[in-house]
PDB file of C-alpha atoms in Angstrom:
ATOM      1  CA  MET A   1      -7.154 -59.959 -36.520  1.00 75.00           C
ATOM      2  CA  GLN A   2      -6.877 -60.539 -32.748  1.00 86.00           C
ATOM      3  CA  ARG A   3      -6.544 -56.789 -32.086  1.00 87.00           C
ATOM      4  CA  THR A   4      -9.755 -56.173 -34.021  1.00 92.00           C
ATOM      5  CA  LEU A   5     -11.530 -58.908 -32.076  1.00 94.00           C
ATOM      6  CA  ILE A   6     -10.224 -57.561 -28.763  1.00 95.00           C
ATOM      7  CA  ARG A   7     -11.432 -54.063 -29.707  1.00 96.00           C
ATOM      8  CA  LEU A   8     -14.859 -55.505 -30.555  1.00 97.00           C
ATOM      9  CA  LEU A   9     -14.960 -57.331 -27.206  1.00 97.00           C
ATOM     10  CA  ASP A  10     -13.925 -54.106 -25.456  1.00 97.00           C
ATOM     11  CA  VAL A  11     -16.862 -52.258 -27.000  1.00 98.00           C
ATOM     12  CA  ILE A  12     -19.366 -55.049 -26.302  1.00 97.00           C
ATOM     13  CA  PHE A  13     -18.265 -55.549 -22.679  1.00 97.00           C
ATOM     14  CA  ALA A  14     -18.089 -51.789 -22.044  1.00 97.00           C
ATOM     15  CA  LEU A  15     -21.625 -51.312 -23.398  1.00 97.00           C
ATOM     16  CA  ILE A  16     -22.912 -54.198 -21.281  1.00 97.00           C
ATOM     17  CA  GLY A  17     -21.116 -52.783 -18.237  1.00 96.00           C
ATOM     18  CA  ILE A  18     -22.554 -49.311 -18.773  1.00 96.00           C
ATOM     19  CA  VAL A  19     -26.122 -50.501 -19.403  1.00 96.00           C
ATOM     20  CA  CYS A  20     -26.150 -53.029 -16.546  1.00 95.00           C
ATOM     21  CA  GLY A  21     -24.269 -50.660 -14.279  1.00 94.00           C
ATOM     22  CA  LEU A  22     -26.561 -47.639 -14.737  1.00 95.00           C
ATOM     23  CA  PRO A  23     -28.200 -48.072 -11.309  1.00 95.00           C
ATOM     24  CA  VAL A  24     -24.743 -48.355  -9.704  1.00 94.00           C
ATOM     25  CA  PHE A  25     -23.527 -45.294 -11.640  1.00 94.00           C
ATOM     26  CA  ALA A  26     -26.547 -43.317 -10.437  1.00 95.00           C
ATOM     27  CA  LEU A  27     -26.140 -44.420  -6.819  1.00 94.00           C
ATOM     28  CA  VAL A  28     -22.403 -43.685  -6.739  1.00 94.00           C
ATOM     29  CA  LEU A  29     -22.971 -40.277  -8.359  1.00 93.00           C
ATOM     30  CA  VAL A  30     -25.564 -39.322  -5.724  1.00 94.00           C
ATOM     31  CA  LEU A  31     -23.535 -40.682  -2.779  1.00 91.00           C
ATOM     32  CA  GLY A  32     -20.354 -39.106  -4.146  1.00 89.00           C
ATOM     33  CA  TYR A  33     -22.076 -35.765  -4.514  1.00 90.00           C
ATOM     34  CA  LEU A  34     -23.375 -35.979  -0.941  1.00 88.00           C
ATOM     35  CA  SER A  35     -19.947 -37.126   0.295  1.00 82.00           C
ATOM     36  CA  ASN A  36     -17.738 -34.465  -1.287  1.00 80.00           C
ATOM     37  CA  GLY A  37     -19.785 -32.408  -3.748  1.00 83.00           C
ATOM     38  CA  SER A  38     -17.809 -33.692  -6.735  1.00 85.00           C
ATOM     39  CA  PRO A  39     -18.382 -37.375  -7.527  1.00 92.00           C
ATOM     40  CA  LEU A  40     -16.462 -37.523 -10.813  1.00 93.00           C
ATOM     41  CA  PHE A  41     -12.763 -37.019 -11.307  1.00 90.00           C
ATOM     42  CA  PHE A  42     -11.093 -36.208 -14.629  1.00 94.00           C
ATOM     43  CA  GLN A  43      -7.351 -36.328 -15.126  1.00 94.00           C
ATOM     44  CA  THR A  44      -5.031 -36.129 -18.123  1.00 96.00           C
ATOM     45  CA  ARG A  45      -3.136 -39.381 -18.640  1.00 97.00           C
ATOM     46  CA  VAL A  46      -0.658 -40.745 -21.182  1.00 97.00           C
ATOM     47  CA  GLY A  47      -2.381 -42.949 -23.744  1.00 97.00           C
ATOM     48  CA  GLN A  48      -1.502 -45.016 -26.771  1.00 97.00           C
ATOM     49  CA  HIS A  49       1.434 -43.588 -28.765  1.00 97.00           C
ATOM     50  CA  GLN A  50       1.999 -41.214 -25.811  1.00 97.00           C
ATOM     51  CA  GLN A  51      -1.067 -39.190 -26.750  1.00 98.00           C
ATOM     52  CA  PRO A  52      -2.685 -37.487 -23.762  1.00 98.00           C
ATOM     53  CA  PHE A  53      -6.327 -38.230 -23.015  1.00 98.00           C
ATOM     54  CA  THR A  54      -8.761 -37.434 -20.227  1.00 98.00           C
ATOM     55  CA  LEU A  55      -9.406 -40.363 -17.912  1.00 97.00           C
ATOM     56  CA  ALA A  56     -12.697 -40.486 -15.986  1.00 96.00           C
ATOM     57  CA  LYS A  57     -13.075 -42.032 -12.522  1.00 94.00           C
ATOM     58  CA  PHE A  58     -15.266 -41.721  -9.496  1.00 93.00           C
ATOM     59  CA  ARG A  59     -13.526 -39.473  -6.980  1.00 89.00           C
ATOM     60  CA  THR A  60     -11.925 -41.343  -4.075  1.00 85.00           C
ATOM     61  CA  MET A  61      -9.680 -38.600  -2.684  1.00 79.00           C
ATOM     62  CA  SER A  62     -10.364 -35.146  -1.335  1.00 66.00           C
ATOM     63  CA  ARG A  63     -10.672 -32.466  -3.981  1.00 63.00           C
ATOM     64  CA  ASP A  64      -7.461 -30.685  -2.937  1.00 60.00           C
ATOM     65  CA  THR A  65      -5.233 -33.767  -3.346  1.00 56.00           C
ATOM     66  CA  GLN A  66      -2.116 -33.085  -5.423  1.00 52.00           C
ATOM     67  CA  SER A  67      -2.037 -34.605  -8.928  1.00 53.00           C
ATOM     68  CA  VAL A  68       0.765 -37.141  -8.455  1.00 50.00           C
ATOM     69  CA  GLY A  69       1.029 -40.910  -8.630  1.00 52.00           C
ATOM     70  CA  THR A  70      -1.225 -42.590  -6.087  1.00 56.00           C
ATOM     71  CA  HIS A  71       1.780 -44.172  -4.358  1.00 52.00           C
ATOM     72  CA  LEU A  72       2.944 -40.635  -3.477  1.00 50.00           C
ATOM     73  CA  VAL A  73      -0.368 -39.634  -1.863  1.00 51.00           C
ATOM     74  CA  ASP A  74      -1.016 -40.037   1.865  1.00 54.00           C
ATOM     75  CA  SER A  75      -3.774 -42.467   2.795  1.00 61.00           C
ATOM     76  CA  SER A  76      -5.428 -39.645   4.733  1.00 66.00           C
ATOM     77  CA  SER A  77      -6.376 -38.094   1.364  1.00 69.00           C
ATOM     78  CA  ILE A  78      -8.792 -40.941   0.663  1.00 79.00           C
ATOM     79  CA  THR A  79     -12.321 -40.119   1.741  1.00 82.00           C
ATOM     80  CA  PRO A  80     -14.389 -42.677   3.699  1.00 82.00           C
ATOM     81  CA  PHE A  81     -16.641 -43.166   0.679  1.00 83.00           C
ATOM     82  CA  GLY A  82     -13.516 -43.334  -1.501  1.00 83.00           C
ATOM     83  CA  LYS A  83     -12.193 -46.255   0.553  1.00 84.00           C
ATOM     84  CA  LEU A  84     -15.346 -48.197  -0.242  1.00 87.00           C
ATOM     85  CA  LEU A  85     -15.101 -47.317  -3.944  1.00 88.00           C
ATOM     86  CA  ARG A  86     -11.441 -48.328  -4.141  1.00 85.00           C
ATOM     87  CA  ARG A  87     -11.962 -51.584  -2.258  1.00 85.00           C
ATOM     88  CA  SER A  88     -14.876 -52.564  -4.526  1.00 84.00           C
ATOM     89  CA  LYS A  89     -13.117 -51.186  -7.658  1.00 85.00           C
ATOM     90  CA  LEU A  90     -16.259 -49.171  -8.454  1.00 89.00           C
ATOM     91  CA  ASP A  91     -14.089 -46.070  -8.865  1.00 91.00           C
ATOM     92  CA  GLU A  92     -12.998 -47.505 -12.224  1.00 92.00           C
ATOM     93  CA  LEU A  93     -16.516 -47.765 -13.741  1.00 95.00           C
ATOM     94  CA  PRO A  94     -16.447 -44.407 -15.607  1.00 96.00           C
ATOM     95  CA  GLN A  95     -13.429 -45.673 -17.543  1.00 97.00           C
ATOM     96  CA  LEU A  96     -15.861 -47.818 -19.519  1.00 97.00           C
ATOM     97  CA  PHE A  97     -16.634 -44.587 -21.401  1.00 97.00           C
ATOM     98  CA  ASN A  98     -12.902 -44.196 -22.147  1.00 98.00           C
ATOM     99  CA  VAL A  99     -13.019 -47.742 -23.550  1.00 98.00           C
ATOM    100  CA  LEU A 100     -15.991 -46.891 -25.783  1.00 97.00           C
ATOM    101  CA  LEU A 101     -14.171 -43.802 -27.072  1.00 97.00           C
ATOM    102  CA  GLY A 102     -11.195 -45.982 -28.052  1.00 97.00           C
ATOM    103  CA  GLN A 103      -8.849 -44.252 -25.600  1.00 98.00           C
ATOM    104  CA  MET A 104      -8.504 -47.373 -23.468  1.00 98.00           C
ATOM    105  CA  SER A 105      -8.982 -51.121 -23.542  1.00 98.00           C
ATOM    106  CA  LEU A 106     -10.360 -53.250 -20.743  1.00 97.00           C
ATOM    107  CA  VAL A 107      -6.928 -54.918 -20.589  1.00 97.00           C
ATOM    108  CA  GLY A 108      -3.661 -53.064 -21.026  1.00 97.00           C
ATOM    109  CA  PRO A 109      -1.007 -51.125 -19.128  1.00 97.00           C
ATOM    110  CA  ARG A 110      -2.519 -48.711 -16.591  1.00 95.00           C
ATOM    111  CA  PRO A 111      -2.290 -45.169 -17.961  1.00 96.00           C
ATOM    112  CA  CYS A 112       0.230 -43.002 -16.141  1.00 95.00           C
ATOM    113  CA  LEU A 113       0.274 -39.302 -15.400  1.00 94.00           C
ATOM    114  CA  LEU A 114       2.116 -36.840 -17.631  1.00 95.00           C
ATOM    115  CA  ASN A 115       4.512 -36.057 -14.745  1.00 93.00           C
ATOM    116  CA  GLN A 116       5.677 -39.667 -14.227  1.00 94.00           C
ATOM    117  CA  ALA A 117       8.816 -39.147 -16.315  1.00 95.00           C
ATOM    118  CA  GLU A 118      10.699 -42.274 -15.214  1.00 96.00           C
ATOM    119  CA  LEU A 119       7.768 -44.565 -16.015  1.00 96.00           C
ATOM    120  CA  ILE A 120       7.132 -42.834 -19.345  1.00 97.00           C
ATOM    121  CA  ALA A 121      10.799 -43.243 -20.324  1.00 97.00           C
ATOM    122  CA  GLU A 122      10.830 -46.941 -19.331  1.00 97.00           C
ATOM    123  CA  ARG A 123       7.597 -47.647 -21.198  1.00 98.00           C
ATOM    124  CA  ALA A 124       8.784 -45.749 -24.298  1.00 97.00           C
ATOM    125  CA  LYS A 125      12.048 -47.723 -24.293  1.00 97.00           C
ATOM    126  CA  ARG A 126      10.104 -51.003 -24.161  1.00 97.00           C
ATOM    127  CA  GLY A 127       7.432 -50.142 -26.744  1.00 97.00           C
ATOM    128  CA  VAL A 128       4.590 -50.227 -24.196  1.00 97.00           C
ATOM    129  CA  PHE A 129       2.894 -47.171 -25.703  1.00 97.00           C
ATOM    130  CA  ALA A 130       2.090 -49.157 -28.851  1.00 96.00           C
ATOM    131  CA  ALA A 131      -0.861 -50.609 -26.901  1.00 96.00           C
ATOM    132  CA  ARG A 132      -3.966 -48.898 -25.596  1.00 97.00           C
ATOM    133  CA  PRO A 133      -3.846 -48.386 -21.849  1.00 98.00           C
ATOM    134  CA  GLY A 134      -6.222 -50.568 -19.868  1.00 97.00           C
ATOM    135  CA  ILE A 135      -8.442 -50.681 -16.825  1.00 96.00           C
ATOM    136  CA  THR A 136      -6.652 -53.834 -15.687  1.00 94.00           C
ATOM    137  CA  GLY A 137      -3.582 -55.749 -16.719  1.00 95.00           C
ATOM    138  CA  LEU A 138      -0.934 -58.250 -15.754  1.00 95.00           C
ATOM    139  CA  ALA A 139       0.772 -55.809 -13.389  1.00 95.00           C
ATOM    140  CA  GLN A 140      -2.442 -55.343 -11.387  1.00 92.00           C
ATOM    141  CA  ILE A 141      -2.914 -59.110 -11.072  1.00 93.00           C
ATOM    142  CA  ARG A 142       0.696 -59.419  -9.872  1.00 93.00           C
ATOM    143  CA  HIS A 143       0.257 -56.467  -7.451  1.00 91.00           C
ATOM    144  CA  ILE A 144       2.876 -54.312  -9.167  1.00 92.00           C
ATOM    145  CA  ASP A 145       2.092 -50.620  -9.119  1.00 88.00           C
ATOM    146  CA  MET A 146       3.600 -47.374 -10.389  1.00 88.00           C
ATOM    147  CA  SER A 147       5.933 -47.069  -7.386  1.00 87.00           C
ATOM    148  CA  THR A 148       8.361 -49.426  -9.204  1.00 92.00           C
ATOM    149  CA  PRO A 149       8.561 -47.950 -12.739  1.00 94.00           C
ATOM    150  CA  LYS A 150      11.199 -50.297 -14.213  1.00 96.00           C
ATOM    151  CA  LYS A 151       9.499 -53.430 -12.923  1.00 96.00           C
ATOM    152  CA  LEU A 152       6.104 -52.162 -14.046  1.00 96.00           C
ATOM    153  CA  ALA A 153       7.367 -51.351 -17.554  1.00 97.00           C
ATOM    154  CA  ARG A 154       8.926 -54.861 -17.842  1.00 97.00           C
ATOM    155  CA  ILE A 155       5.632 -56.523 -16.880  1.00 97.00           C
ATOM    156  CA  ASP A 156       3.682 -54.245 -19.245  1.00 97.00           C
ATOM    157  CA  GLN A 157       6.073 -55.193 -22.059  1.00 97.00           C
ATOM    158  CA  LEU A 158       5.650 -58.891 -21.259  1.00 97.00           C
ATOM    159  CA  MET A 159       1.855 -58.547 -21.306  1.00 96.00           C
ATOM    160  CA  ILE A 160       1.890 -56.758 -24.660  1.00 95.00           C
ATOM    161  CA  ARG A 161       4.175 -59.390 -26.215  1.00 94.00           C
ATOM    162  CA  ARG A 162       1.819 -62.163 -25.069  1.00 93.00           C
ATOM    163  CA  GLN A 163      -1.341 -60.213 -25.841  1.00 89.00           C
ATOM    164  CA  GLY A 164      -4.084 -62.375 -27.255  1.00 92.00           C
ATOM    165  CA  LEU A 165      -7.607 -63.543 -26.552  1.00 93.00           C
ATOM    166  CA  CYS A 166      -6.579 -66.084 -23.898  1.00 94.00           C
ATOM    167  CA  LEU A 167      -4.561 -63.594 -21.849  1.00 95.00           C
ATOM    168  CA  TYR A 168      -7.258 -60.923 -22.328  1.00 96.00           C
ATOM    169  CA  GLY A 169      -9.945 -63.294 -21.043  1.00 95.00           C
ATOM    170  CA  TRP A 170      -7.838 -64.587 -18.168  1.00 96.00           C
ATOM    171  CA  LEU A 171      -6.956 -61.073 -16.958  1.00 95.00           C
ATOM    172  CA  LEU A 172     -10.600 -59.965 -17.119  1.00 94.00           C
ATOM    173  CA  VAL A 173     -11.799 -63.001 -15.175  1.00 94.00           C
ATOM    174  CA  ALA A 174      -8.984 -62.694 -12.617  1.00 93.00           C
ATOM    175  CA  THR A 175      -9.841 -59.022 -12.076  1.00 90.00           C
ATOM    176  CA  ILE A 176     -13.560 -59.729 -11.707  1.00 87.00           C
ATOM    177  CA  LEU A 177     -12.724 -62.421  -9.153  1.00 88.00           C
ATOM    178  CA  GLY A 178     -10.791 -59.855  -7.098  1.00 82.00           C
ATOM    179  CA  LYS A 179      -7.181 -60.614  -8.053  1.00 80.00           C
ATOM    180  CA  GLY A 180      -6.303 -57.115  -9.290  1.00 65.00           C
ATOM    181  CA  ARG A 181      -5.213 -54.294  -7.036  1.00 59.00           C
ATOM    182  CA  GLY A 182      -4.784 -50.563  -7.567  1.00 54.00           C
ATOM    183  CA  ASP A 183      -1.780 -48.460  -6.701  1.00 52.00           C
ATOM    184  CA  ARG A 184      -0.738 -48.337  -3.066  1.00 50.00           C
ATOM    185  CA  VAL A 185      -1.000 -45.118  -1.140  1.00 45.00           C
ATOM    186  CA  ARG A 186       1.460 -43.933   1.498  1.00 41.00           C
ATOM    187  CA  GLN A 187       0.333 -44.867   4.975  1.00 45.00           C
ATOM    188  CA  THR A 188       0.149 -41.967   7.387  1.00 49.00           C
ATOM    189  CA  GLY A 189       0.639 -42.046  11.117  1.00 46.00           C
TER     190      GLY A 189
END
């Protein structure tokens, strides 16, 4: 029952976000195109039941950046416009379409890349892939990223075990209020 209600809330909030965010989408698309010629970024990620899906984001890194976990990428790969998008979390907006398609939830474990074998193994061992991946989650609120796969998988497992409307609401509000954080990038220089 709660999963059905959470899915309904996902769809309602994603629709509201898309409709209300249309001017922001348009502005970011234009500025992103002017900034690097390719404002959208699509990448295959590991979804629920380990099924691959295509995640959509606004591009924050140069187009020639290697497809690895963000914590393995040098900070010099982030474009000036990308820094603004990452800081404001606007780079995540296109994922609302992934939520509508049922590939993601607003709240869940962040979807990893197909080449993050250690994280995939840890999550599989802990049953994390039973849940839809999310735009935000407990790990983001606690500032745990994919650079610590075992710790991340433990927190994801904890979140899934406690999953319910209260935790869902709290994590959404905490993220909106600026508590969540994306993956770190390697500092250069």
